[in-house]
Each structure stands twice: as C-alpha cells, then as structure tokens.
Amino acid sequence: MWLYPPGAERQLVSLLRWREHTKDRNVLRVLLWLDGFPIATSAVRESVTASLSTMTQTLEGELHAEATRRGLDPASEREAALNSIASTLAARRGPNALPRTVRVTASERTNAVELMLRLFAFGETLDTTEEEAATVERVLGVSPGRRQRVDGGGPWLVGPAQNLFDAAQFISLPRMAETLVDATDAELESARQLVAMLFRFLPLVARMIGAVFGNDNYAGMEGVGHLDEHPEFVMLLVPMVVAMIRAGWQENLDTIATALEPFPALTAEVRRVLDMSSNEVERNLEGQPAAVQRRARLLIEAAVDGKLDQAPHRRP
C-alpha cells in the first residue's frame, strides 16, 4: 500500500490555491516552501536562480527588440533603446503600470524609470544625485512616507533619498543572482521566515493603514499593499532578503518582522466580528473612545470589502 506522508493533503490544498494565481512551477515550489512545507532548500535555490535568469533574458530580449524596432544598434546605441523602453513604461496606465499617486512631469517619470532600469534591472554603476533619487521616490509613490505618520510614530522613510540607489549595489538583479550562487542552505532557511512575513503581512498592514486613514497611499504604502497580488514577487524577495542580511540589515528586518507579528491575529479578530450581528457589534463598541470606534468600523468595512484577506486571495 502506498501512503502519502502526514501533511500531504494540506500541501495539496495550498498548491491548488496558489495555482489559481500562477502556473509557474518554480514560483509554486518557492511559495510552498514559504508556507512551511518540506521543499528541499537546494530545489528552492535552483528555482529562484532559474527565475532570475529568465528575468534577465527577458529584459535583454526586450532591449534588443526595441533597438531593432527603432533601427538602432543593440550594442552601440543601447542607451537610446533603454530610454525608449523607459518612455513606454512611464506612459503606461493600468493595473501593471507604475503608480500615479504623486504628481510628476512626464519627463521626470521617464528619467526615473530609466534610472531604475539601469540601476536595479541591469546593475549599472551610475553617478546619481539626491534630486534624482527624490524624484524616483515620487514616481514610486513612497514620498509621503517622509511626512505622514501612523499613531504618533516617526516617518518610516528617513535619511538621504540616494540610499535607495546605494542599495542597488546588492539588490540589483545581477547582484542578487550572484548572491544566490553561493548562498548556503543556512542563509536561505534564515531568510525563509522573514520573506514569508514580509510577503504575507506587510501588504496586509499597508491595506489596513489605507483603510484607517481613508487613503490607500497614506505614508506611501499603496504599492506595498499590492505586493501579495503578484506571487512571482517572492522570486525577488528571497535573494533580496539574503542580500540584505549579508549587508548587515538583519536587525532592521527582525524589527519589521516583530512589528508584523500581531497583525494576523488582529485580522482574524476582525473577521470574527463579521459573523456578529450589527447590534452585537455596537454593544461591544459601546463605551470605547470615539477614535477606537471609528477605527474599528473602518477596519470592519475593509474586511467586508475583502481588503484584509491574506494571500492567496485575489484572482488575476
């Protein structure tokens, strides 16, 4: 008789849920690993490496195709082709386009997209300015994080804007691919829990903040709130976290993970409230400070709308 090991049924259910969002075997393997199922770390390394290689080949292919369309030489006129791609991406609208939550000019958007492509996608070393970095923050929509506060805490986005560009030294696509080459099983296992927390709960927190403040991009968090809609993002997040740990960011990552720990229980409580009658909810809120009542009602409304569902939760 052939028996599956205990837990196989849960792994199958998880697989079927994730397959509603992606059919990519490499992505599915890493997602199941993050869910805590017994996936070999060596297989995870191979899957992430394969995905990063595909991303690199796709980028180079798009660059070559754009050069051909414009009658440019792919080698000597690479920068012109890259600028053309950046212009197209900057003008794009829709669910897969860059956010437009902060007003910038068309030329600023194009320049920012080109900088991000050159630094993070192709791993180029460039001389950049603080002004350019600040523009990239606006294009990404995160600039409100420098001034908007949550519950009296300080802004989460501090320090020179150019720190973002400095991070490209270890989280650009080529650098992350290099990191995976010699990443040990221990490093990957150390990163696993952090990646799972960041992917599952950071977007949830961003959506809760948006609901409470009535602004999806409050503190520049809207982009983060959509990350778990893209399962393939974990293929970047795994090597990114390993690279951050190697760069000495372990304490910062642990602080974020610790701050995220209460939120799964909080969302579970909010969902339980949905099973209560409106009268019961009002009785429970009675006597609470007005600010608490207001926040609770906003979170309940967000839960009813499905904004507090955890990944995998949205169909493409």
mmCIF file of C-alpha atoms in Angstrom, residues 2-18 32 35-38:
data_model
loop_
_atom_site.group_PDB
_atom_site.id
_atom_site.type_symbol
_atom_site.label_atom_id
_atom_site.label_comp_id
_atom_site.label_asym_id
_atom_site.label_seq_id
_atom_site.Cartn_x
_atom_site.Cartn_y
_atom_site.Cartn_z
ATOM 1 C CA TRP A 2 1.248 3.494 -0.909
ATOM 2 C CA LEU A 3 0.564 6.140 1.736
ATOM 3 C CA TYR A 4 1.290 9.842 1.478
ATOM 4 C CA PRO A 5 3.122 11.328 4.480
ATOM 5 C CA PRO A 6 1.121 13.337 7.037
ATOM 6 C CA GLY A 7 0.509 16.886 5.840
ATOM 7 C CA ALA A 8 0.404 15.979 2.145
ATOM 8 C CA GLU A 9 -3.288 16.870 1.965
ATOM 9 C CA ARG A 10 -2.576 20.366 3.336
ATOM 10 C CA GLN A 11 0.238 20.818 0.832
ATOM 11 C CA LEU A 12 -2.108 19.818 -1.989
ATOM 12 C CA VAL A 13 -4.737 22.317 -0.843
ATOM 13 C CA SER A 14 -2.115 25.067 -0.645
ATOM 14 C CA LEU A 15 -0.832 24.149 -4.101
ATOM 15 C CA LEU A 16 -4.307 24.293 -5.613
ATOM 16 C CA ARG A 17 -4.963 27.688 -4.035
ATOM 17 C CA TRP A 18 -1.704 29.127 -5.356
ATOM 18 C CA LEU A 32 5.060 26.087 -0.844
ATOM 19 C CA ASP A 35 4.227 28.059 3.526
ATOM 20 C CA GLY A 36 6.428 25.723 5.566
ATOM 21 C CA PHE A 37 6.096 22.544 3.535
ATOM 22 C CA PRO A 38 9.109 20.179 3.195
#
